[in-house]
C-alpha cells in the first residue's frame, strides 16, 4: 500500500508561481510512476503531468507545457510540481496519483491517490 500526501496549494495572483509537493510513504517501489491530475468545479479530473521514477522521463498536458515542471527527489520519496506563470484556468484541486507501472495520462490507470490540495489563481 502506498500513501500520498499533497501540500503547497494556496491562493496566487495570475502570473505568479506555486510549488506543490507529493510525499509518498508505505510500500514505495522504484519502478512506479507518479502523476498530477486536477479537477476544477463542474469539470472532469484531467491529467497535468507525470514522471517515471526510474529514469525520470516525464509527460505533460499541452495546457501546462512550458509553464509547469514535474520532478522527483528519490531520497525524500517526494514529487514536486513547480507551477509558473499561473493562469486563472489553472484553478482546481490538484491530486497526486501513483501506479506501479510506466506513467500514463489516463486517470483509471492509477491505483493510489492523495486527498488533493486546492490551487486558486486570481486574475
CSV table of C-alpha atoms in Angstrom, one decimal:
chain,number,residue,atom,x,y,z
A,1,UNK,CA,0.0,0.0,0.0
A,2,UNK,CA,1.2,3.5,-0.9
A,3,UNK,CA,0.1,6.6,0.9
A,4,UNK,CA,0.3,10.0,-0.8
A,5,UNK,CA,0.1,13.4,0.8
A,6,UNK,CA,-0.1,16.6,-1.2
A,7,UNK,CA,0.9,20.1,0.1
A,8,UNK,CA,1.7,23.5,-1.2
A,9,UNK,CA,-1.6,24.7,-2.6
A,10,UNK,CA,-3.0,28.2,-1.9
A,11,UNK,CA,-4.1,31.5,-3.4
A,12,UNK,CA,-1.9,33.2,-6.0
A,13,UNK,CA,-2.3,36.0,-8.5
A,14,UNK,CA,-2.2,35.3,-12.2
A,15,UNK,CA,1.4,35.3,-13.4
A,16,UNK,CA,2.7,34.0,-10.0
A,17,UNK,CA,4.2,30.7,-9.0
A,18,UNK,CA,3.5,27.8,-6.7
A,19,UNK,CA,5.2,24.5,-5.9
A,20,UNK,CA,3.2,21.5,-5.0
A,21,UNK,CA,4.7,18.5,-3.1
A,22,UNK,CA,3.5,14.9,-3.0
A,23,UNK,CA,5.1,12.8,-0.3
A,24,UNK,CA,4.9,9.0,-0.7
A,25,UNK,CA,5.1,6.5,2.1
A,26,UNK,CA,4.4,2.9,2.6
A,27,UNK,CA,5.5,0.3,0.1
A,28,UNK,CA,7.3,2.7,-2.3
A,29,UNK,CA,8.7,0.9,-5.4
A,30,UNK,CA,11.5,2.0,-7.6
A,31,UNK,CA,9.5,1.1,-10.8
A,32,UNK,CA,6.5,3.2,-10.3
A,33,UNK,CA,5.1,6.4,-11.8
A,34,UNK,CA,3.7,9.5,-10.1
A,35,UNK,CA,1.3,11.9,-11.8
A,36,UNK,CA,-0.6,15.1,-11.0
A,37,UNK,CA,-4.2,15.5,-12.0
A,38,UNK,CA,-6.5,18.4,-11.4
A,39,UNK,CA,-10.2,18.9,-11.1
A,40,UNK,CA,-12.0,22.3,-11.5
A,41,UNK,CA,-15.6,22.8,-10.3
A,42,UNK,CA,-18.0,21.1,-12.6
A,43,UNK,CA,-15.3,19.6,-14.8
A,44,UNK,CA,-13.7,16.1,-15.2
A,45,UNK,CA,-10.5,15.3,-13.5
A,46,UNK,CA,-7.7,15.9,-16.0
A,47,UNK,CA,-4.1,14.9,-16.4
A,48,UNK,CA,-1.4,17.5,-15.8
A,49,UNK,CA,2.0,15.8,-15.6
A,50,UNK,CA,3.7,12.6,-14.8
A,51,UNK,CA,7.1,11.2,-14.1
A,52,UNK,CA,8.6,7.7,-14.2
A,53,UNK,CA,10.6,7.2,-11.0
A,54,UNK,CA,13.1,5.0,-12.8
A,55,UNK,CA,14.8,7.1,-15.5
A,56,UNK,CA,12.9,10.3,-14.8
A,57,UNK,CA,11.1,10.5,-18.1
A,58,UNK,CA,8.1,13.0,-18.0
A,59,UNK,CA,4.8,13.7,-19.7
A,60,UNK,CA,2.9,17.0,-19.7
A,61,UNK,CA,-0.5,18.0,-20.8
A,62,UNK,CA,-0.4,20.6,-23.6
A,63,UNK,CA,-2.1,23.2,-21.4
A,64,UNK,CA,0.8,23.3,-19.0
A,65,UNK,CA,3.9,22.7,-21.2
A,66,UNK,CA,6.5,25.4,-20.8
A,67,UNK,CA,4.9,26.6,-17.5
A,68,UNK,CA,4.8,23.5,-15.2
A,69,UNK,CA,7.7,21.3,-14.3
A,70,UNK,CA,7.4,17.9,-12.6
A,71,UNK,CA,10.4,16.5,-10.7
A,72,UNK,CA,11.3,13.9,-8.1
A,73,UNK,CA,13.6,13.6,-5.0
A,74,UNK,CA,14.4,9.9,-4.6
A,75,UNK,CA,15.9,10.5,-1.1
A,76,UNK,CA,12.7,12.1,0.2
A,77,UNK,CA,10.2,9.9,-1.9
A,78,UNK,CA,8.7,13.2,-3.0
A,79,UNK,CA,7.4,14.5,-6.3
A,80,UNK,CA,7.1,18.2,-7.0
A,81,UNK,CA,5.1,20.2,-9.4
A,82,UNK,CA,6.6,23.7,-10.0
A,83,UNK,CA,3.9,25.9,-11.5
A,84,UNK,CA,5.0,29.2,-13.1
A,85,UNK,CA,3.1,31.8,-15.0
A,86,UNK,CA,-0.2,30.7,-13.4
A,87,UNK,CA,-3.4,31.5,-15.1
A,88,UNK,CA,-7.0,31.6,-13.8
A,89,UNK,CA,-7.8,28.5,-15.7
A,90,UNK,CA,-5.3,26.6,-13.5
A,91,UNK,CA,-7.6,27.0,-10.6
A,92,UNK,CA,-8.5,23.5,-9.4
A,93,UNK,CA,-8.0,20.8,-6.8
A,94,UNK,CA,-4.7,19.1,-7.6
A,95,UNK,CA,-4.3,15.4,-6.9
A,96,UNK,CA,-1.2,13.3,-6.7
A,97,UNK,CA,-1.5,9.7,-8.0
A,98,UNK,CA,0.8,6.7,-8.3
A,99,UNK,CA,0.9,3.4,-10.1
A,100,UNK,CA,3.4,0.5,-10.2
A,101,UNK,CA,4.0,0.7,-13.9
A,102,UNK,CA,5.0,3.3,-16.5
A,103,UNK,CA,3.3,6.6,-16.5
A,104,UNK,CA,0.0,7.1,-18.4
A,105,UNK,CA,-2.2,10.1,-18.9
A,106,UNK,CA,-5.4,8.1,-18.1
A,107,UNK,CA,-6.6,8.5,-14.5
A,108,UNK,CA,-8.1,5.0,-14.5
A,109,UNK,CA,-4.5,3.6,-14.6
A,110,UNK,CA,-3.6,4.9,-11.2
A,111,UNK,CA,-4.2,2.9,-8.1
A,112,UNK,CA,-3.2,5.3,-5.3
A,113,UNK,CA,-4.5,8.8,-4.8
A,114,UNK,CA,-3.8,11.7,-2.4
A,115,UNK,CA,-6.5,13.8,-0.8
A,116,UNK,CA,-5.9,16.8,-3.0
A,117,UNK,CA,-4.7,20.4,-2.5
A,118,UNK,CA,-6.6,23.5,-3.6
A,119,UNK,CA,-4.9,25.9,-6.0
A,120,UNK,CA,-6.7,29.2,-6.7
A,121,UNK,CA,-5.4,31.7,-9.2
A,122,UNK,CA,-7.0,35.2,-9.1
A,123,UNK,CA,-6.9,37.3,-12.3
